mmCIF file of C-alpha atoms and ligand atoms in Angstrom:
data_model
loop_
_atom_site.group_PDB
_atom_site.id
_atom_site.type_symbol
_atom_site.label_atom_id
_atom_site.label_comp_id
_atom_site.label_asym_id
_atom_site.label_seq_id
_atom_site.Cartn_x
_atom_site.Cartn_y
_atom_site.Cartn_z
ATOM 1 C CA UNK A 703 5.348 -17.619 6.671
ATOM 2 C CA UNK A 704 8.860 -16.339 6.646
ATOM 3 C CA UNK A 705 11.190 -14.626 4.100
ATOM 4 C CA UNK A 706 14.917 -14.966 4.125
ATOM 5 C CA UNK A 707 17.324 -12.850 1.808
ATOM 6 C CA UNK A 708 21.036 -13.472 1.686
ATOM 7 C CA UNK A 709 21.643 -11.051 4.517
ATOM 8 C CA UNK A 710 18.967 -13.007 7.000
ATOM 9 C CA UNK A 711 15.465 -12.937 7.764
ATOM 10 C CA UNK A 712 13.360 -9.957 6.604
ATOM 11 C CA UNK A 713 10.032 -11.914 8.005
ATOM 12 C CA UNK A 714 10.201 -14.569 10.734
ATOM 13 C CA UNK A 715 7.303 -16.769 11.514
ATOM 14 C CA UNK A 716 4.622 -14.321 10.508
ATOM 15 C CA UNK A 717 1.083 -15.240 10.900
ATOM 16 C CA UNK A 718 -1.252 -12.664 9.677
ATOM 17 C CA UNK A 719 -4.847 -12.150 8.113
ATOM 18 C CA UNK A 720 -5.660 -8.803 6.426
ATOM 19 C CA UNK A 721 -9.308 -8.152 7.236
ATOM 20 C CA UNK A 722 -11.509 -7.581 4.292
ATOM 21 C CA UNK A 723 -13.175 -4.023 3.648
ATOM 22 C CA UNK A 724 -10.795 -2.247 6.023
ATOM 23 C CA UNK A 725 -8.040 0.301 5.652
ATOM 24 C CA UNK A 726 -5.074 -1.443 7.345
ATOM 25 C CA UNK A 727 -1.988 0.603 8.384
ATOM 26 C CA UNK A 728 1.294 -1.106 8.065
ATOM 27 C CA UNK A 729 3.784 0.539 10.157
ATOM 28 C CA UNK A 730 7.221 -0.293 11.528
ATOM 29 C CA UNK A 731 10.696 1.335 11.677
ATOM 30 C CA UNK A 732 13.109 1.185 8.579
ATOM 31 C CA UNK A 733 14.014 -2.444 7.698
ATOM 32 C CA UNK A 734 11.023 -3.848 9.645
ATOM 33 C CA UNK A 735 9.871 -6.009 6.631
ATOM 34 C CA UNK A 736 6.789 -3.816 5.491
ATOM 35 C CA UNK A 737 7.764 -3.840 1.678
ATOM 36 C CA UNK A 738 8.912 -7.539 1.837
ATOM 37 C CA UNK A 739 5.357 -8.180 3.122
ATOM 38 C CA UNK A 740 3.838 -6.383 0.252
ATOM 39 C CA UNK A 741 6.202 -7.991 -2.145
ATOM 40 C CA UNK A 742 4.850 -11.331 -0.853
ATOM 41 C CA UNK A 743 1.237 -10.529 -1.271
ATOM 42 C CA UNK A 744 1.980 -9.282 -4.818
ATOM 43 C CA UNK A 745 3.769 -12.541 -5.754
ATOM 44 C CA UNK A 746 6.975 -10.428 -6.704
ATOM 45 C CA UNK A 747 8.588 -12.410 -3.736
ATOM 46 C CA UNK A 748 8.122 -16.049 -2.642
ATOM 47 C CA UNK A 749 8.101 -16.875 0.974
ATOM 48 C CA UNK A 750 11.013 -18.917 2.014
ATOM 49 C CA UNK A 751 9.026 -20.851 4.604
ATOM 50 C CA UNK A 752 5.175 -21.230 4.837
ATOM 51 C CA UNK A 753 2.728 -20.122 2.551
ATOM 52 C CA UNK A 754 0.076 -17.361 1.932
ATOM 53 C CA UNK A 755 -3.252 -16.860 -0.141
ATOM 54 C CA UNK A 756 -4.741 -13.712 -1.795
ATOM 55 C CA UNK A 757 -8.528 -14.233 -2.147
ATOM 56 C CA UNK A 758 -7.949 -17.943 -1.807
ATOM 57 C CA UNK A 759 -5.099 -18.074 -4.451
ATOM 58 C CA UNK A 760 -1.498 -18.565 -4.023
ATOM 59 C CA UNK A 761 0.486 -15.702 -5.695
ATOM 60 C CA UNK A 762 1.909 -17.020 -8.863
ATOM 61 C CA UNK A 763 4.988 -14.903 -9.322
ATOM 62 C CA UNK A 764 3.763 -14.389 -13.106
ATOM 63 C CA UNK A 765 2.014 -10.705 -12.306
ATOM 64 C CA UNK A 766 -0.449 -9.633 -9.872
ATOM 65 C CA UNK A 767 -3.628 -11.350 -8.876
ATOM 66 C CA UNK A 768 -6.363 -9.868 -11.081
ATOM 67 C CA UNK A 769 -8.035 -8.580 -7.736
ATOM 68 C CA UNK A 770 -4.962 -6.596 -6.581
ATOM 69 C CA UNK A 771 -3.428 -3.380 -7.363
ATOM 70 C CA UNK A 772 -0.170 -2.105 -6.007
ATOM 71 C CA UNK A 773 1.239 1.397 -5.836
ATOM 72 C CA UNK A 774 4.774 1.967 -4.425
ATOM 73 C CA UNK A 775 6.511 5.269 -4.076
ATOM 74 C CA UNK A 776 8.290 4.909 -7.313
ATOM 75 C CA UNK A 777 5.226 5.155 -9.549
ATOM 76 C CA UNK A 778 5.764 3.074 -12.822
ATOM 77 C CA UNK A 779 4.470 5.704 -15.333
ATOM 78 C CA UNK A 780 5.864 6.678 -18.714
ATOM 79 C CA UNK A 781 6.665 10.435 -18.905
ATOM 80 C CA UNK A 782 6.236 10.588 -22.597
ATOM 81 C CA UNK A 783 2.588 9.219 -22.687
ATOM 82 C CA UNK A 784 -0.196 11.760 -22.011
ATOM 83 C CA UNK A 785 -2.696 11.271 -19.071
ATOM 84 C CA UNK A 786 -5.325 9.983 -21.775
ATOM 85 C CA UNK A 787 -2.634 7.414 -23.285
ATOM 86 C CA UNK A 788 -1.808 6.287 -19.924
ATOM 87 C CA UNK A 789 -5.371 5.269 -19.029
ATOM 88 C CA UNK A 790 -5.372 3.650 -22.570
ATOM 89 C CA UNK A 791 -2.336 1.497 -21.455
ATOM 90 C CA UNK A 792 -4.335 0.751 -18.265
ATOM 91 C CA UNK A 793 -7.191 -0.604 -20.322
ATOM 92 C CA UNK A 794 -5.095 -2.713 -22.614
ATOM 93 C CA UNK A 795 -3.158 -4.414 -19.749
ATOM 94 C CA UNK A 796 -6.048 -4.966 -17.247
ATOM 95 C CA UNK A 797 -9.044 -7.298 -18.277
ATOM 96 C CA UNK A 798 -11.106 -5.864 -15.420
ATOM 97 C CA UNK A 799 -10.440 -2.056 -16.419
ATOM 98 C CA UNK A 800 -13.349 0.448 -15.902
ATOM 99 C CA UNK A 801 -12.642 3.406 -18.201
ATOM 100 C CA UNK A 802 -15.511 5.535 -17.177
ATOM 101 C CA UNK A 803 -14.245 5.115 -13.491
ATOM 102 C CA UNK A 804 -10.710 5.851 -14.189
ATOM 103 C CA UNK A 805 -11.758 9.113 -16.186
ATOM 104 C CA UNK A 806 -14.024 10.158 -13.321
ATOM 105 C CA UNK A 807 -11.128 9.968 -11.050
ATOM 106 C CA UNK A 808 -8.734 11.997 -13.269
ATOM 107 C CA UNK A 809 -11.582 14.514 -13.582
ATOM 108 C CA UNK A 810 -12.095 14.676 -9.826
ATOM 109 C CA UNK A 811 -8.354 15.400 -9.563
ATOM 110 C CA UNK A 812 -8.414 18.032 -12.131
ATOM 111 C CA UNK A 813 -5.669 16.627 -13.987
ATOM 112 C CA UNK A 814 -5.407 17.902 -17.549
ATOM 113 C CA UNK A 815 -5.922 14.553 -19.660
ATOM 114 C CA UNK A 816 -3.924 15.682 -22.850
ATOM 115 C CA UNK A 817 -0.734 16.695 -20.737
ATOM 116 C CA UNK A 818 2.207 14.481 -20.776
ATOM 117 C CA UNK A 819 3.045 12.694 -17.393
ATOM 118 C CA UNK A 820 6.581 14.168 -17.511
ATOM 119 C CA UNK A 821 5.075 17.566 -17.272
ATOM 120 C CA UNK A 822 2.857 16.895 -13.928
ATOM 121 C CA UNK A 823 3.504 17.804 -10.556
ATOM 122 C CA UNK A 824 4.174 15.017 -7.950
ATOM 123 C CA UNK A 825 0.756 15.230 -6.492
ATOM 124 C CA UNK A 826 -0.833 14.897 -10.082
ATOM 125 C CA UNK A 827 1.304 12.089 -10.966
ATOM 126 C CA UNK A 828 0.322 10.412 -7.974
ATOM 127 C CA UNK A 829 -3.539 11.002 -8.781
ATOM 128 C CA UNK A 830 -2.799 9.381 -12.193
ATOM 129 C CA UNK A 831 -1.169 6.361 -10.664
ATOM 130 C CA UNK A 832 -3.998 6.077 -8.296
ATOM 131 C CA UNK A 833 -6.632 6.319 -11.180
ATOM 132 C CA UNK A 834 -4.543 3.623 -12.866
ATOM 133 C CA UNK A 835 -4.526 1.376 -9.761
ATOM 134 C CA UNK A 836 -8.369 2.049 -8.967
ATOM 135 C CA UNK A 837 -9.374 1.755 -12.508
ATOM 136 C CA UNK A 838 -8.619 -2.016 -12.398
ATOM 137 C CA UNK A 839 -11.211 -2.268 -9.917
ATOM 138 C CA UNK A 840 -9.142 -4.086 -7.232
ATOM 139 C CA UNK A 841 -10.522 -5.750 -4.267
ATOM 140 C CA UNK A 842 -7.284 -5.107 -2.743
ATOM 141 C CA UNK A 843 -4.857 -2.062 -2.806
ATOM 142 C CA UNK A 844 -1.511 -2.240 -1.777
ATOM 143 C CA UNK A 845 0.038 1.201 -1.030
ATOM 144 C CA UNK A 846 3.729 1.041 -0.006
ATOM 145 C CA UNK A 847 4.381 4.732 0.873
ATOM 146 C CA UNK A 848 2.835 6.005 -1.919
ATOM 147 C CA UNK A 849 2.776 9.664 -0.772
ATOM 148 C CA UNK A 850 6.334 9.871 0.369
ATOM 149 C CA UNK A 851 7.117 12.502 -2.296
ATOM 150 C CA UNK A 852 4.227 14.761 -1.805
ATOM 151 C CA UNK A 853 4.026 17.983 0.323
ATOM 152 C CA UNK A 854 1.871 17.876 3.542
ATOM 153 C CA UNK A 855 -1.231 19.388 1.811
ATOM 154 C CA UNK A 856 -0.985 17.202 -1.214
ATOM 155 C CA UNK A 857 -0.566 14.062 1.009
ATOM 156 C CA UNK A 858 -3.706 15.028 2.912
ATOM 157 C CA UNK A 859 -5.854 15.753 -0.039
ATOM 158 C CA UNK A 860 -4.653 12.347 -1.942
ATOM 159 C CA UNK A 861 -5.024 10.476 1.151
ATOM 160 C CA UNK A 862 -8.553 11.588 1.821
ATOM 161 C CA UNK A 863 -9.454 11.033 -2.010
ATOM 162 C CA UNK A 864 -8.250 7.605 -1.825
ATOM 163 C CA UNK A 865 -9.845 6.531 1.563
ATOM 164 C CA UNK A 866 -13.329 8.017 0.476
ATOM 165 C CA UNK A 867 -12.903 5.863 -2.677
ATOM 166 C CA UNK A 868 -11.774 2.687 -0.888
ATOM 167 C CA UNK A 869 -14.550 3.100 1.520
ATOM 168 C CA UNK A 870 -17.319 3.713 -1.208
ATOM 169 C CA UNK A 871 -15.938 0.658 -3.381
ATOM 170 C CA UNK A 872 -15.563 -1.733 -0.388
ATOM 171 C CA UNK A 873 -11.712 -1.887 -1.270
ATOM 172 C CA UNK A 874 -9.410 -3.516 1.210
ATOM 173 C CA UNK A 875 -6.458 -1.230 1.692
ATOM 174 C CA UNK A 876 -3.119 -2.002 2.995
ATOM 175 C CA UNK A 877 -1.265 1.212 3.505
ATOM 176 C CA UNK A 878 2.416 1.673 4.834
ATOM 177 C CA UNK A 879 3.659 4.942 5.925
ATOM 178 C CA UNK A 880 6.080 6.374 8.442
ATOM 179 C CA UNK A 881 3.912 9.521 8.995
ATOM 180 C CA UNK A 882 1.780 8.096 11.732
ATOM 181 C CA UNK A 883 -0.158 11.133 12.446
ATOM 182 C CA UNK A 884 -1.623 11.124 8.994
ATOM 183 C CA UNK A 885 -2.897 7.641 9.522
ATOM 184 C CA UNK A 886 -5.243 8.793 12.489
ATOM 185 C CA UNK A 887 -9.024 8.575 11.515
ATOM 186 C CA UNK A 888 -7.983 7.076 8.263
ATOM 187 C CA UNK A 889 -6.904 3.408 9.163
ATOM 188 C CA UNK A 890 -9.247 1.195 11.226
ATOM 189 C CA UNK A 891 -6.733 -1.721 11.660
ATOM 190 C CA UNK A 892 -3.150 -1.639 12.465
ATOM 191 C CA UNK A 893 -0.331 -4.130 11.753
ATOM 192 C CA UNK A 894 2.723 -3.255 13.469
ATOM 193 C CA UNK A 895 6.101 -4.899 12.287
ATOM 194 C CA UNK A 896 9.528 -4.753 14.149
ATOM 195 C CA UNK A 897 12.784 -6.606 12.757
ATOM 196 C CA UNK A 898 10.478 -8.963 10.662
ATOM 197 C CA UNK A 899 8.173 -9.783 13.495
ATOM 198 C CA UNK A 900 4.522 -8.527 14.154
ATOM 199 C CA UNK A 901 4.808 -6.534 17.381
ATOM 200 C CA UNK A 902 0.825 -5.588 17.336
ATOM 201 C CA UNK A 903 -1.974 -6.315 15.169
ATOM 202 C CA UNK A 904 -5.619 -5.602 15.615
ATOM 203 C CA UNK A 905 -8.564 -3.193 15.119
ATOM 204 C CA UNK A 906 -7.654 0.272 16.229
ATOM 205 C CA UNK A 907 -10.826 0.574 18.381
ATOM 206 C CA UNK A 908 -9.633 -2.402 20.422
ATOM 207 C CA UNK A 909 -5.871 -1.677 20.416
ATOM 208 C CA UNK A 910 -6.553 1.882 21.514
ATOM 209 C CA UNK A 911 -9.356 1.161 24.041
ATOM 210 C CA UNK A 912 -7.727 3.720 26.500
ATOM 211 C CA UNK A 913 -8.337 6.420 23.942
ATOM 212 C CA UNK A 914 -4.606 6.191 22.803
ATOM 213 C CA UNK A 915 -4.575 7.625 19.118
ATOM 214 C CA UNK A 916 -3.062 5.128 16.598
ATOM 215 C CA UNK A 917 0.114 7.047 16.017
ATOM 216 C CA UNK A 918 0.710 7.168 19.843
ATOM 217 C CA UNK A 919 0.117 3.623 20.192
ATOM 218 C CA UNK A 920 2.490 2.497 17.430
ATOM 219 C CA UNK A 921 5.279 4.731 18.769
ATOM 220 C CA UNK A 922 4.870 3.503 22.278
ATOM 221 C CA UNK A 923 5.265 -0.016 21.127
ATOM 222 C CA UNK A 924 8.199 0.725 18.754
ATOM 223 C CA UNK A 925 10.036 2.652 21.697
ATOM 224 C CA UNK A 926 9.349 -0.200 24.022
ATOM 225 C CA UNK A 927 10.861 -2.695 21.549
ATOM 226 C CA UNK A 928 13.949 -0.525 20.808
ATOM 227 C CA UNK A 929 14.449 -0.159 24.453
ATOM 228 C CA UNK A 930 14.124 -3.664 25.015
ATOM 229 C CA UNK A 931 16.977 -4.621 22.750
ATOM 230 C CA UNK A 932 19.044 -1.868 24.044
ATOM 231 C CA UNK A 933 18.875 -3.308 27.780
HETATM 232 N N1 ATP B 1527 16.272 -7.486 -1.971
HETATM 233 C C1 ATP B 1527 16.773 -7.403 -0.745
HETATM 234 N N2 ATP B 1527 17.881 -8.153 -0.752
HETATM 235 C C2 ATP B 1527 18.655 -8.379 0.504
HETATM 236 N N3 ATP B 1527 18.066 -7.894 1.552
HETATM 237 C C3 ATP B 1527 16.887 -7.218 1.496
HETATM 238 C C4 ATP B 1527 16.190 -6.970 0.334
HETATM 239 N N4 ATP B 1527 15.171 -6.256 0.353
HETATM 240 C C5 ATP B 1527 14.896 -5.969 1.740
HETATM 241 N N5 ATP B 1527 16.153 -6.590 2.316
HETATM 242 C C6 ATP B 1527 16.326 -6.637 3.900
HETATM 243 O O1 ATP B 1527 15.205 -6.867 4.479
HETATM 244 C C7 ATP B 1527 14.706 -6.398 5.777
HETATM 245 C C8 ATP B 1527 13.385 -5.770 5.495
HETATM 246 O O2 ATP B 1527 13.279 -4.907 4.350
HETATM 247 P P1 ATP B 1527 11.983 -4.175 3.859
HETATM 248 O O3 ATP B 1527 12.255 -3.325 2.789
HETATM 249 O O4 ATP B 1527 10.937 -5.270 3.823
HETATM 250 O O5 ATP B 1527 11.687 -3.214 5.322
HETATM 251 P P2 ATP B 1527 10.591 -1.958 5.360
HETATM 252 O O6 ATP B 1527 10.073 -2.138 6.563
HETATM 253 O O7 ATP B 1527 9.943 -1.852 4.124
HETATM 254 O O8 ATP B 1527 11.703 -0.788 5.395
HETATM 255 P P3 ATP B 1527 11.659 0.820 5.049
HETATM 256 O O9 ATP B 1527 10.596 1.468 6.016
HETATM 257 O O10 ATP B 1527 12.923 1.237 5.163
HETATM 258 O O11 ATP B 1527 11.065 1.026 3.496
HETATM 259 C C9 ATP B 1527 15.910 -5.103 5.781
HETATM 260 O O12 ATP B 1527 16.973 -5.622 6.592
HETATM 261 C C10 ATP B 1527 16.452 -5.036 4.355
HETATM 262 O O13 ATP B 1527 17.750 -4.640 4.289
#
């Protein structure tokens, strides 16, 4: 498939399968097309050419697929609501909502349930947003740089909690990040985009067979692509 905006192509002739039950790293320089790819999967965007299916269904553009949760850097939480009210909102808007599970995740993160969202730290807000995303019991979780506003320690804590949960529940995760080092040991599949094309895609074990870590592998390919253009 491809996606063209007024200014030009953001994704070109992209053919990709996101493998089930994996934690997939989506990496690439600024403007590579990562958010566009996520937008197509959520149905917020429509492909200009070609097609895609999510669990066998074409995205309708009328809201997310019931089996998909999406979390971006800007978390759509209401600052005036308490954490408990936020979960109630989740229950009201998601037919597959699991209240007990969402409460368990909030408890695990030690976020006070009666606190208003607006009074929470960035890390706590992210944990609430994650509980909202996971409480829907998705089969696919799309994370578009969800940790970008957190400090390194909070990033590590939240990422570990998230991945533990995803693996325990068999959720497929597509995670975009510019912090390559933190994807190490977390992601088992890599998709590297560059200027709207797939530069590299595959299992980390196979791609890094020379013992090259994921971050290094991605960086080497990004450098080579940039040098190829400059030449
Ligand atoms: N709504 C839009 N209208 C026009 N062009 C857009 C729009 N959204 C993205 N683009 C362009 O499409 C290309 C891909 O953008 P996209 O946001 O998908 O990249 P990205 O890999 O997520 O970048 P970043 O790492 O900076 O978040 C860029 O050239 C961008 O300028």
